[in-house]
């Protein structure tokens, strides 16, 4: 029973003490005046009566009513019902209001209570003051309060004849029951009657209609947000203009939270004076009048619900976790069914006529029922996670949060986590955890209805039915009796407040009220106390919990099989079948990722423990420890699945004997897991064990279970701990006091003994075996962060434990150890304090524990010392031996092997993915850092794979990215630091350091790697470091010295030029020096001796005075030796021999204007320019171009005589000058104009120098062109007008080449129609960047035309390459395995699109050149894309560049001499680190590879050659691809070394030299299918669909690492190649070839390589020196060719092949047998006639392999009509060589051999092709001593051969013999 009302208060308006405009509330009277003992008077009522402030009002407002809630210090709520009415203000009150009344009026208008009816103004100037009647109660009967206060007001207003004192006295003495559902009728003595209805159960909240109103105002989603916010302890603020609405909303929200109670600040109506409360840091639910909305704007972390506007505003910084799915969506849909039943029927064709909507009160209960169900689903099974820590004298209960989350499968769930950690849930556990108490609706629901709710989940109607049933119960709780007797309460008449009230509210007689109260109190004391009969029962626990959402993870779908594997492995371990166990172990470790397998492991191990101890041998111990570690590795710190809890008793049971008296337990090997350092884990474990023991106290001995099963949850027994506790609580009042005391004591000592036990356990798991690891411990013991969990203490096979004899005498005091001990003692003490205080251990016992803990720790440390000492003596676990890598000559180890695990990356093959094959990775081994490479060598960690060596390496210089990672080691599953290194040679090293590698060693490795990767200077690279090319004393080149003086340059040149071979004949003539002003350097003294190459001069001008200075001559010698010059001479673009006469009209000349690199640093020394341009003009032309790279000729078509030029992009001023200033220059014109005029002249000269466009006078005319033909925009107008982006469209190609460049395959190979638009074609096309040429319109009369194209920039290449690397070598497996993700990432990289653009532009240029127009490629700075395009064009147009020799020349000329910035693009030094790796050259090689795939018979080199160059251009092993230009190479003195004296058997510095050496030994760079068409211009398809991903990006060979360092790729040192053991031995030659492990070409060489190898082996066996493979191959081909030509006449191969469609040739369908001496024909003698002869018939290609053995008979029958020695001039710049010639009249051929006894023919000249034999003239390099008349030339249809006999007579004889042969024919 309780008082209906505690206090009645009358509050009136009073002036503010500080005289401000506002007033304040004053309590006029309160009854009773003395406070009740059990309930003091609440403070601050006057604030809450007028929450918006006390203010006078100009008109009389209707009375208002609301209920405010105050909370006292004991968290008791007081309900203050306030009825406010308005009385005319007294003069004293009016005096408060000063002139600012109008403003206040507005304030009152806004903030005052809501007007119920039009207010009546009083007399003018009359003000009204508010007065409030307040009832204060602890009960929430708002309607009764409204009626009672209304009655008092009515009596006053209506002037009824009833004493107010009586009414108030009766009100204060009214006693009503709290609950039980009874009705109580009360009367206040004014002829009134009210019925008070008490609820059935006071635990259920009373909500009336508040919940339904809340949903109406805010909507489902918003209310759910507020619900989650309140549960997860956020601040919620309600705004409304109505106070009653605020109260209702807050009440509704609280009702939704049931069964949790809100325990933070709760103020439904907050007065204006207290608004600063809103900035409190604690959570709250508060309501504020909407008038103060502005003040709430700056609250950053408050969720604001505007009830009037229906919105909820959540600030950005606040995250409200939502309910876990599927509960969120289920709740949402049920709520919508309740609130809007028509929604389900809205789409029906025939909706039912009416749907009965529930009344508001009923709807309110239905909504609450939905939330009640929600809580039952959320908290289902919570009682199974309660730990009964104490039963008597009061129950102490703890909730095992981790187990609850784990078993519900909601560990990750943010919402539930926060709810369980909140205060409301803590209150829920202490209130509802009690096993013996009254139960309510929620207890029933959570215990008995869970199964039903789960079954109903998918049946909305059944859910709705359930909701309605629950709603009925809730409704019944509030309204148990349907027929409530009518209230009878007088009310004032309509608009009674407007009538003039004769008097103010009277002052009441305190004495009279007090007398009534005292009377009632005395009567109450006499009456017997009403005992509330509580029906207490045992709370049902309900079914065990289930996961909220059965997450059936496919990963562990076949779990039964996995559990079987775990069981088998454990039984093998304990049966001692170690080999079997070892085989299963990897599978077990994988299975232990699953929860079921971990539980199974714990159960299985339990079975092998007898009497709390299991002694194992060393191997068994290791196995058990590894499996435990693996289990614990995946436990979070919470241990939500109880795995660590189940293992805890086991780690102190399994042990092994180290020596007599010293035993090591398993715990010392499993300490390094984060779970052991988590206090929450230990608490949960402790409480679980305490519960088991307490339960055992009260069970009958028969029932008691074996206490060894501590770790198990006691649920399996008939009676749970809660049942036992409930029984005990029931019996407790019946026990005698002594018995009670005894039970309390027993329980307390049980807890105490467990605390001692746990102090021991914790010291076992927290004290490291090696006390020097104190740092780890300090962090682990919860005193620091837990990062150190990645360092494992499990080194070899040891760890910590208990010695059987405690050696207490040692008493050592080591600072280190004390530190460890201190940390552990503090950790244990903190634990002991917490658990003992919570579970009521006496303070004496607690003190005893504190004394005991340091002793326990100290004893344990001493025990561990002995164990540590003994464990060190154990033979360590056999770690695999470190395999040392093989190093190159000159390569040195920088860091010796650090033990690491190489982990699988995103590539499947190595890990034995879907492609099959063994799991080579993860592998266990070591990482080595050398001056050249990063190398991993090791063995697979999977014991089933076998003893395979795994090698993965890449050059240090190729490293592109290095990042730290944290990974699990594959064996122990421990978290370790790791590194991921990615290289541009498509290797990825993802490794975890072994625990023995300290972090400092790993850091040192990173630093050293960085130092080697980015040396400060290019001299720090491996290529230089290898035998240091530069003299040690020379200072490093500084960046400031942009232009070294010419003198130093000359000096360098002289120094280097001495090494050159041979002397050239150079003529020179006087020349005006060009202007060097802008260089800022004086002209050097030797400037006047300009050199003009190959000009015929009168002998008289060769006077000694004008002879070259020695330095110049040396410079020239060295320049002439360069690749460019040899090529220019071959192309007939200029020659350097004075004795060859040449017409003055030769269009181009070699200009040495740049020989000092003064005009352009990045160009070579000698350049090809038009004959008519003077050297001094070049200086000015160069200013118009970026980097001064003016247009120079780099290639000329032999057929159309069109030339290909290259340059940098134009400077804008140059463009403007060229195309806009057509008027003649005035004398005062600026230098820019004059230079652009020079540029125009220069281009004019280029055009003029082309034979087709020059008339007799050498001036170019346009007579053949009619302007009508040109059209208004020229041919490219269409492209420009269309404004299409994306490079050249197909229409461009079609208009130029006469067909669609990208159409059908046949069209792609067909030659262009010769008559196509011939007159329309410009003489010169300038291919430039679209962005540069914007706005330029070429003049129709120009003979050149601009082709603007869109090209990608170097940074796009870099970005694309990064993505390509990630696509081809991903760091981790793709989310969706299979080719799709690879193809998607490949496409995202856009690499193939860039290849497509390059090929497309190149094919366009090839077409233009082929049709006779010249092309100038002028893109970016002229050293990236320009180089790519120009090189590709030459490769496609000229077959020479498709030979080994030619390709080398092409790269040397276009890439090295023309200054591609290899060092800058490859980021070789520290300076380039920021710019990163940009693989422009690699992209070019990829393009060549694409062409090679389409035309496999056109290339002399194999695809391997391209990969080799791709690898080594980034590896920095050779000096060839270092530095950015010839100029820089000269400066460092490495340009001419290659030609210098041989440096013994030193390592090759030049990649070409290396390739040459290798080519002699092995055919790896040679393409056996090489059978070229001499005139073939290649036109590859360039569509992305025609391109293939280069296998260089994807393949790898784990057996030996990358195969591009030939010395290393020969496998481990085994017998030399010739005597391989698999030679002729009888053993089986079969072997398994694994993907990504073995090198396929080595394991399975092609037939020809195999036969050549076999031949070498046989020769070696016979004791003969093996012949070179090339000689053998050439001989075989020659024999085959002769055999296939019985008529002795060759069909030119062009005829043969032209009958085969182009694309079939290109795909290698028809393999034509090629020439005799493929390389030799070019490199030695350029005997091209031999290459023109081919097999006589198509059958020749299909002849039986027997012809291969024809090499063993000499194929040429010795018909030697005449023979002797002749000198023969080699191809291009090759020297003259003496050869043995044989004239064979029978076969009608002239053959030659190296020497007289040579059996192998080196070449054949077919006499059928000889046209004439004529006397010759000596050329450069001819034998000096021979008479001029001894020279003669043999002219064939193909070329002219120059011969020289030993003397004149023998020359004559040779000529006669050949002539006679010819006449015979």
Coordinates of C-alpha atoms in Angstrom, one line a residue, residues 142-586:
X142 CA -2.1 11.0 -14.0
X143 CA -5.8 10.8 -14.6
X144 CA -6.6 10.7 -10.9
X145 CA -4.3 13.7 -10.3
X146 CA -6.0 15.6 -13.2
X147 CA -9.4 14.9 -11.7
X148 CA -8.4 15.7 -8.1
X149 CA -6.7 19.0 -8.9
X150 CA -9.6 19.8 -11.3
X151 CA -12.0 19.3 -8.4
X152 CA -10.1 21.7 -6.2
X153 CA -10.0 24.3 -9.0
X154 CA -13.7 23.8 -9.6
X155 CA -14.6 24.2 -5.9
X156 CA -12.6 27.5 -6.0
X157 CA -14.0 28.9 -9.3
X158 CA -17.5 27.8 -8.9
X159 CA -17.6 28.7 -5.2
X160 CA -19.0 25.3 -4.1
X161 CA -19.9 24.9 -0.5
X162 CA -17.1 22.5 0.3
X163 CA -14.1 23.1 2.5
X164 CA -10.9 23.0 0.4
X165 CA -9.0 21.9 3.5
X166 CA -11.1 18.8 3.8
X167 CA -10.6 17.9 0.2
X168 CA -6.8 18.4 0.4
X169 CA -6.6 16.5 3.7
X170 CA -8.5 13.6 2.2
X171 CA -6.3 13.6 -0.8
X172 CA -3.2 13.5 1.3
X173 CA -4.4 10.6 3.5
X174 CA -5.7 8.4 0.7
X175 CA -4.0 5.0 0.8
X176 CA -4.1 2.7 -2.3
X177 CA -2.5 -0.6 -3.2
X178 CA 0.5 -0.7 -5.6
X179 CA -0.5 -3.6 -7.7
X180 CA -2.5 -6.8 -7.8
X181 CA -5.2 -5.6 -10.2
X182 CA -7.6 -4.4 -7.4
X183 CA -9.9 -1.4 -7.9
X184 CA -10.2 1.2 -5.2
X185 CA -12.9 3.8 -5.1
X186 CA -12.0 7.1 -3.4
X187 CA -13.9 10.2 -2.6
X188 CA -12.4 13.5 -1.6
X189 CA -15.5 14.6 0.3
X190 CA -17.0 16.9 -2.3
X191 CA -19.7 14.6 -3.6
X192 CA -17.2 13.1 -6.0
X193 CA -16.3 9.5 -6.8
X194 CA -13.1 8.1 -8.5
X195 CA -12.1 4.5 -9.2
X196 CA -8.4 3.8 -9.1
X197 CA -7.3 0.7 -11.0
X198 CA -4.0 -0.9 -10.0
X199 CA -2.1 -2.9 -12.5
X200 CA -1.8 -6.7 -12.1
X201 CA 2.0 -6.7 -12.0
X202 CA 4.0 -3.7 -11.0
X203 CA 7.0 -4.9 -12.9
X204 CA 5.3 -4.2 -16.3
X205 CA 5.2 -0.5 -17.2
X206 CA 1.9 1.3 -17.6
X207 CA 1.9 3.1 -21.0
X208 CA -1.8 4.0 -21.6
X209 CA -1.7 5.4 -25.2
X210 CA 1.8 6.9 -25.1
X211 CA 3.6 4.3 -27.3
X212 CA 0.9 4.5 -30.0
X213 CA 1.1 8.3 -29.9
X214 CA 4.8 8.2 -30.2
X215 CA 4.6 6.1 -33.4
X216 CA 2.0 8.4 -34.8
X217 CA 4.1 11.4 -34.3
X218 CA 7.5 10.0 -35.5
X219 CA 6.9 6.9 -37.6
X220 CA 8.4 3.5 -37.5
X221 CA 12.0 4.1 -38.6
X222 CA 12.4 7.1 -36.3
X223 CA 11.1 5.3 -33.3
X224 CA 13.3 2.4 -34.0
X225 CA 16.3 4.8 -34.2
X226 CA 15.4 6.3 -30.8
X227 CA 14.9 2.9 -29.3
X228 CA 18.4 1.8 -30.4
X229 CA 19.8 5.1 -29.3
X230 CA 18.4 4.8 -25.8
X231 CA 19.5 1.2 -25.5
X232 CA 23.1 2.0 -26.6
X233 CA 23.3 5.0 -24.2
X234 CA 23.1 8.0 -26.5
X235 CA 21.5 11.3 -25.6
X236 CA 17.9 11.8 -26.7
X237 CA 16.1 15.1 -26.7
X238 CA 12.4 15.5 -27.4
X239 CA 11.0 18.8 -28.6
X240 CA 7.3 19.8 -28.6
X241 CA 5.1 22.8 -27.9
X242 CA 3.0 20.6 -25.6
X243 CA 4.3 19.5 -22.2
X244 CA 1.8 16.7 -21.9
X245 CA 3.1 15.3 -25.3
X246 CA 6.6 15.5 -24.0
X247 CA 5.7 13.5 -20.9
X248 CA 3.9 10.9 -23.0
X249 CA 6.7 10.5 -25.5
X250 CA 9.2 9.9 -22.7
X251 CA 6.9 7.5 -21.0
X252 CA 6.3 5.7 -24.3
X253 CA 10.0 5.3 -25.0
X254 CA 10.7 3.9 -21.5
X255 CA 7.8 1.5 -21.9
X256 CA 9.4 0.2 -25.1
X257 CA 12.7 -0.5 -23.3
X258 CA 11.1 -3.0 -21.0
X259 CA 12.4 -5.4 -19.6
X260 CA 15.4 -3.1 -19.3
X261 CA 15.1 -0.2 -17.0
X262 CA 16.5 3.2 -18.1
X263 CA 19.0 4.3 -15.4
X264 CA 20.4 7.6 -16.7
X265 CA 19.0 11.1 -16.4
X266 CA 15.3 11.1 -17.2
X267 CA 13.6 14.5 -17.3
X268 CA 10.4 14.5 -19.5
X269 CA 10.0 18.3 -19.0
X270 CA 13.1 20.4 -18.5
X271 CA 12.7 23.9 -17.2
X272 CA 14.2 26.7 -19.2
X273 CA 16.5 27.7 -16.3
X274 CA 18.1 24.3 -16.4
X275 CA 18.9 24.1 -20.2
X276 CA 22.6 23.8 -19.5
X277 CA 21.9 20.3 -18.3
X278 CA 21.8 19.3 -22.0
X279 CA 25.6 19.6 -22.3
X280 CA 26.1 17.0 -19.6
X281 CA 28.5 14.2 -20.8
X282 CA 26.2 11.4 -19.6
X283 CA 23.3 9.8 -21.6
X284 CA 19.8 11.2 -21.0
X285 CA 16.2 11.3 -22.2
X286 CA 15.0 14.8 -21.8
X287 CA 12.0 16.8 -23.1
X288 CA 12.2 20.6 -23.8
X289 CA 9.6 23.0 -25.0
X290 CA 10.0 23.7 -28.8
X291 CA 10.3 27.4 -28.1
X292 CA 13.9 26.7 -27.0
X293 CA 14.8 24.9 -30.2
X294 CA 17.4 27.5 -31.0
X295 CA 19.3 26.7 -27.8
X296 CA 19.6 23.1 -28.8
X297 CA 21.2 23.8 -32.2
X298 CA 24.8 23.7 -31.0
X299 CA 24.5 20.4 -29.2
X300 CA 26.8 18.1 -31.3
X301 CA 26.1 14.7 -29.8
X302 CA 22.4 14.9 -29.0
X303 CA 19.8 13.1 -31.1
X304 CA 16.8 15.5 -31.4
X305 CA 13.3 14.2 -31.9
X306 CA 10.8 16.9 -33.0
X307 CA 7.4 15.5 -32.0
X308 CA 5.4 18.2 -33.7
X309 CA 7.4 18.0 -37.0
X310 CA 7.8 14.2 -36.9
X311 CA 11.6 14.2 -37.5
X312 CA 14.5 12.7 -35.8
X313 CA 17.9 14.4 -36.4
X314 CA 21.0 12.4 -35.7
X315 CA 24.3 14.4 -35.7
X316 CA 27.1 13.3 -38.0
X317 CA 29.4 12.3 -35.2
X318 CA 26.8 10.0 -33.7
X319 CA 26.5 6.4 -34.9
X320 CA 23.5 4.5 -33.7
X321 CA 24.1 0.8 -34.2
X322 CA 20.9 -0.8 -35.6
X323 CA 19.4 -4.1 -34.5
X324 CA 21.1 -7.2 -35.8
X325 CA 19.6 -8.6 -39.0
X326 CA 17.2 -10.4 -39.5
X327 CA 15.6 -8.9 -36.3
X328 CA 15.7 -5.3 -37.7
X329 CA 13.8 -6.1 -40.9
X330 CA 11.4 -8.5 -39.0
X331 CA 10.6 -5.9 -36.4
X332 CA 10.0 -3.3 -39.0
X333 CA 7.6 -5.4 -41.0
X334 CA 5.6 -6.5 -37.9
X335 CA 5.3 -2.8 -36.8
X336 CA 4.0 -1.8 -40.1
X337 CA 1.4 -4.6 -40.0
X338 CA 0.2 -3.3 -36.6
X339 CA 0.2 0.4 -37.5
X340 CA -1.1 0.1 -41.0
X341 CA -3.0 -3.1 -41.5
X342 CA -4.3 -1.8 -44.9
X343 CA -0.8 -2.0 -46.3
X344 CA -1.0 -5.7 -46.7
X345 CA -4.3 -5.4 -48.6
X346 CA -3.5 -2.3 -50.6
X347 CA -2.6 -4.4 -53.7
X348 CA -5.5 -6.8 -53.6
X349 CA -7.9 -6.9 -56.5
X350 CA -10.8 -7.4 -54.2
X351 CA -10.0 -5.9 -50.8
X352 CA -12.2 -6.9 -47.9
X353 CA -14.9 -4.2 -47.2
X354 CA -13.6 -3.0 -43.9
X355 CA -10.6 -3.8 -41.7
X356 CA -11.2 -3.4 -38.0
X357 CA -8.4 -1.1 -36.6
X358 CA -7.6 -1.5 -33.0
X359 CA -8.4 1.2 -30.5
X360 CA -5.6 3.5 -29.7
X361 CA -5.1 1.8 -26.3
X362 CA -5.0 -1.6 -27.9
X363 CA -2.7 -0.5 -30.6
X364 CA -0.4 0.8 -27.9
X365 CA -0.2 -2.7 -26.4
X366 CA 0.3 -4.3 -29.7
X367 CA 3.3 -2.1 -30.4
X368 CA 4.7 -2.9 -27.0
X369 CA 4.1 -6.6 -27.7
X370 CA 6.3 -6.3 -30.8
X371 CA 9.2 -5.0 -28.8
X372 CA 8.6 -7.5 -26.0
X373 CA 9.0 -10.3 -28.6
X374 CA 12.1 -8.5 -29.9
X375 CA 13.7 -8.6 -26.5
X376 CA 12.8 -12.2 -26.1
X377 CA 14.5 -13.0 -29.3
X378 CA 17.5 -10.9 -28.5
X379 CA 18.0 -12.3 -25.0
X380 CA 16.8 -15.8 -25.6
X381 CA 18.9 -18.2 -23.5
X382 CA 20.4 -15.5 -21.3
X383 CA 19.9 -17.6 -18.2
X384 CA 22.3 -20.2 -19.5
X385 CA 25.1 -17.6 -19.3
X386 CA 24.4 -16.6 -15.7
X387 CA 27.1 -17.6 -13.1
X388 CA 25.8 -18.1 -9.6
X389 CA 28.8 -16.9 -7.6
X390 CA 27.1 -16.8 -4.2
X391 CA 23.7 -18.1 -3.1
X392 CA 23.7 -17.0 0.6
X393 CA 23.3 -14.7 2.3
X394 CA 22.3 -12.8 -0.9
X395 CA 22.6 -14.2 -4.5
X396 CA 25.6 -12.8 -6.4
X397 CA 25.1 -13.3 -10.1
X398 CA 27.5 -12.6 -13.0
X399 CA 26.6 -12.7 -16.7
X400 CA 29.1 -14.4 -19.1
X401 CA 28.8 -11.9 -21.9
X402 CA 31.4 -13.4 -24.2
X403 CA 29.8 -16.9 -24.1
X404 CA 26.4 -15.3 -24.8
X405 CA 27.7 -13.4 -27.8
X406 CA 29.6 -16.4 -29.1
X407 CA 26.8 -18.8 -28.8
X408 CA 24.4 -16.3 -30.4
X409 CA 26.9 -15.9 -33.3
X410 CA 26.8 -12.1 -32.7
X411 CA 30.4 -11.4 -31.6
X412 CA 30.8 -8.8 -34.4
X413 CA 27.4 -7.2 -33.6
X414 CA 27.9 -3.6 -32.5
X415 CA 24.3 -3.2 -31.1
X416 CA 24.2 -6.2 -28.8
X417 CA 27.8 -5.6 -27.7
X418 CA 26.8 -2.1 -26.5
X419 CA 23.6 -3.2 -24.9
X420 CA 25.3 -5.9 -22.9
X421 CA 28.0 -3.5 -21.7
X422 CA 25.4 -0.9 -20.7
X423 CA 24.1 0.0 -17.3
X424 CA 20.5 -1.0 -18.2
X425 CA 21.6 -4.6 -18.8
X426 CA 23.7 -4.7 -15.6
X427 CA 20.5 -3.8 -13.8
X428 CA 18.6 -6.4 -15.7
X429 CA 21.0 -9.1 -14.6
X430 CA 21.0 -8.2 -11.0
X431 CA 17.2 -7.9 -10.9
X432 CA 16.2 -10.7 -13.2
X433 CA 19.1 -13.1 -12.7
X434 CA 17.9 -14.0 -9.3
X435 CA 16.8 -17.6 -9.5
X436 CA 13.9 -17.4 -7.0
X437 CA 11.6 -14.4 -7.4
X438 CA 8.2 -13.4 -8.8
X439 CA 8.0 -13.9 -12.6
X440 CA 6.2 -11.9 -15.2
X441 CA 5.2 -11.9 -18.8
X442 CA 8.8 -11.5 -20.1
X443 CA 10.1 -14.5 -18.1
X444 CA 7.4 -16.7 -19.6
X445 CA 8.0 -15.4 -23.1
X446 CA 11.8 -15.9 -23.0
X447 CA 11.5 -19.3 -21.4
X448 CA 8.6 -20.9 -23.3
X449 CA 7.8 -19.0 -26.5
X450 CA 11.2 -18.9 -28.2
X451 CA 10.5 -22.1 -30.3
X452 CA 7.2 -20.7 -31.3
X453 CA 8.7 -17.4 -32.4
X454 CA 11.4 -19.2 -34.4
X455 CA 8.7 -21.3 -36.1
X456 CA 6.5 -18.3 -36.9
X457 CA 9.4 -16.3 -38.4
X458 CA 8.2 -16.7 -42.0
X459 CA 4.4 -16.6 -41.4
X460 CA 3.3 -12.9 -40.9
X461 CA -0.2 -13.9 -39.9
X462 CA 1.0 -16.2 -37.1
X463 CA 3.4 -13.5 -35.9
X464 CA 0.5 -11.0 -35.8
X465 CA -1.6 -13.5 -33.9
X466 CA 1.1 -13.9 -31.3
X467 CA 1.5 -10.1 -31.1
X468 CA -2.2 -9.8 -30.4
X469 CA -2.1 -12.4 -27.7
X470 CA 0.7 -10.6 -25.9
X471 CA -1.1 -7.3 -26.4
X472 CA -4.2 -8.8 -24.7
X473 CA -2.1 -9.7 -21.7
X474 CA -0.5 -6.3 -21.5
X475 CA -3.9 -4.6 -21.9
X476 CA -5.3 -6.9 -19.2
X477 CA -2.4 -5.9 -16.9
X478 CA -3.5 -2.3 -17.1
X479 CA -7.3 -2.9 -17.3
X480 CA -8.1 -6.2 -15.5
X481 CA -11.8 -5.4 -15.2
X482 CA -13.7 -4.4 -18.3
X483 CA -16.6 -2.6 -16.5
X484 CA -15.1 0.3 -14.6
X485 CA -17.5 2.1 -12.3
X486 CA -18.1 5.6 -13.7
X487 CA -16.1 8.5 -12.3
X488 CA -18.1 11.3 -10.9
X489 CA -16.1 14.5 -10.6
X490 CA -17.4 18.0 -10.8
X491 CA -15.9 20.2 -13.6
X492 CA -16.0 23.9 -14.0
X493 CA -18.5 25.3 -16.5
X494 CA -17.6 26.3 -20.1
X495 CA -15.3 29.3 -20.3
X496 CA -15.5 29.7 -16.5
X497 CA -11.9 31.0 -16.6
X498 CA -13.2 34.1 -18.5
X499 CA -15.7 35.0 -15.8
X500 CA -14.5 37.6 -13.3
X501 CA -13.5 35.5 -10.2
X502 CA -14.5 37.4 -7.1
X503 CA -11.4 36.6 -5.2
X504 CA -8.0 35.0 -5.6
X505 CA -7.3 31.4 -4.5
X506 CA -7.7 31.5 -0.7
X507 CA -5.1 30.9 1.9
X508 CA -5.8 27.5 3.5
X509 CA -5.9 26.6 7.2
X510 CA -2.6 24.6 7.7
X511 CA -3.8 23.4 11.1
X512 CA -6.9 21.9 9.9
X513 CA -5.2 20.0 7.0
X514 CA -2.5 18.8 9.4
X515 CA -5.1 17.6 11.9
X516 CA -6.8 15.5 9.2
X517 CA -3.4 14.0 8.2
X518 CA -2.4 13.2 11.8
X519 CA -5.8 11.5 12.4
X520 CA -5.3 9.3 9.4
X521 CA -1.7 8.4 10.5
X522 CA -2.8 7.4 14.0
X523 CA -5.5 5.2 12.5
X524 CA -2.9 3.5 10.2
X525 CA -0.6 2.8 13.1
X526 CA -3.3 1.0 14.9
X527 CA -4.2 -1.1 11.9
X528 CA -2.1 -4.3 11.2
X529 CA 0.5 -3.8 8.5
X530 CA -0.7 -4.9 5.1
X531 CA 1.7 -7.6 4.0
X532 CA 2.1 -7.8 0.3
X533 CA 2.0 -11.5 -0.5
X534 CA 4.6 -12.1 -3.2
X535 CA 4.3 -15.2 -5.3
X536 CA 7.8 -16.2 -5.7
X537 CA 8.8 -19.1 -7.9
X538 CA 11.8 -20.7 -9.6
X539 CA 12.4 -18.7 -12.7
X540 CA 12.3 -21.0 -15.8
X541 CA 15.6 -21.1 -17.8
X542 CA 14.0 -22.0 -21.1
X543 CA 15.7 -23.9 -23.9
X544 CA 19.5 -23.5 -24.4
X545 CA 20.4 -20.7 -26.7
X546 CA 20.8 -20.9 -30.4
X547 CA 22.5 -18.6 -32.9
X548 CA 20.3 -15.7 -34.0
X549 CA 21.0 -16.4 -37.6
X550 CA 22.4 -19.8 -38.5
X551 CA 25.4 -18.7 -40.4
X552 CA 26.2 -21.9 -42.3
X553 CA 29.6 -21.0 -43.6
X554 CA 30.4 -23.0 -46.7
X555 CA 34.0 -23.0 -45.5
X556 CA 33.4 -25.6 -42.8
X557 CA 30.5 -27.4 -44.6
X558 CA 32.2 -30.8 -44.4
X559 CA 32.8 -30.4 -40.7
X560 CA 32.2 -34.1 -39.9
X561 CA 35.1 -35.1 -42.0
X562 CA 37.3 -32.4 -40.4
X563 CA 36.4 -33.6 -36.9
X564 CA 37.3 -37.1 -37.9
X565 CA 40.7 -35.8 -39.1
X566 CA 41.3 -34.0 -35.8
X567 CA 40.3 -37.2 -33.8
X568 CA 42.5 -39.4 -35.9
X569 CA 45.5 -37.1 -35.6
X570 CA 45.2 -37.0 -31.8
X571 CA 44.8 -40.7 -31.5
X572 CA 47.9 -41.2 -33.7
X573 CA 49.9 -38.8 -31.4
X574 CA 49.0 -40.7 -28.3
X575 CA 49.5 -44.1 -29.9
X576 CA 53.0 -42.9 -30.9
X577 CA 52.4 -43.1 -34.7
X578 CA 54.3 -39.9 -35.3
X579 CA 54.7 -40.2 -39.1
X580 CA 50.9 -40.7 -39.5
X581 CA 50.3 -37.7 -37.3
X582 CA 52.8 -35.6 -39.2
X583 CA 51.0 -36.3 -42.4
X584 CA 47.7 -35.3 -40.9
X585 CA 49.0 -32.2 -39.1
X586 CA 48.6 -29.7 -41.9

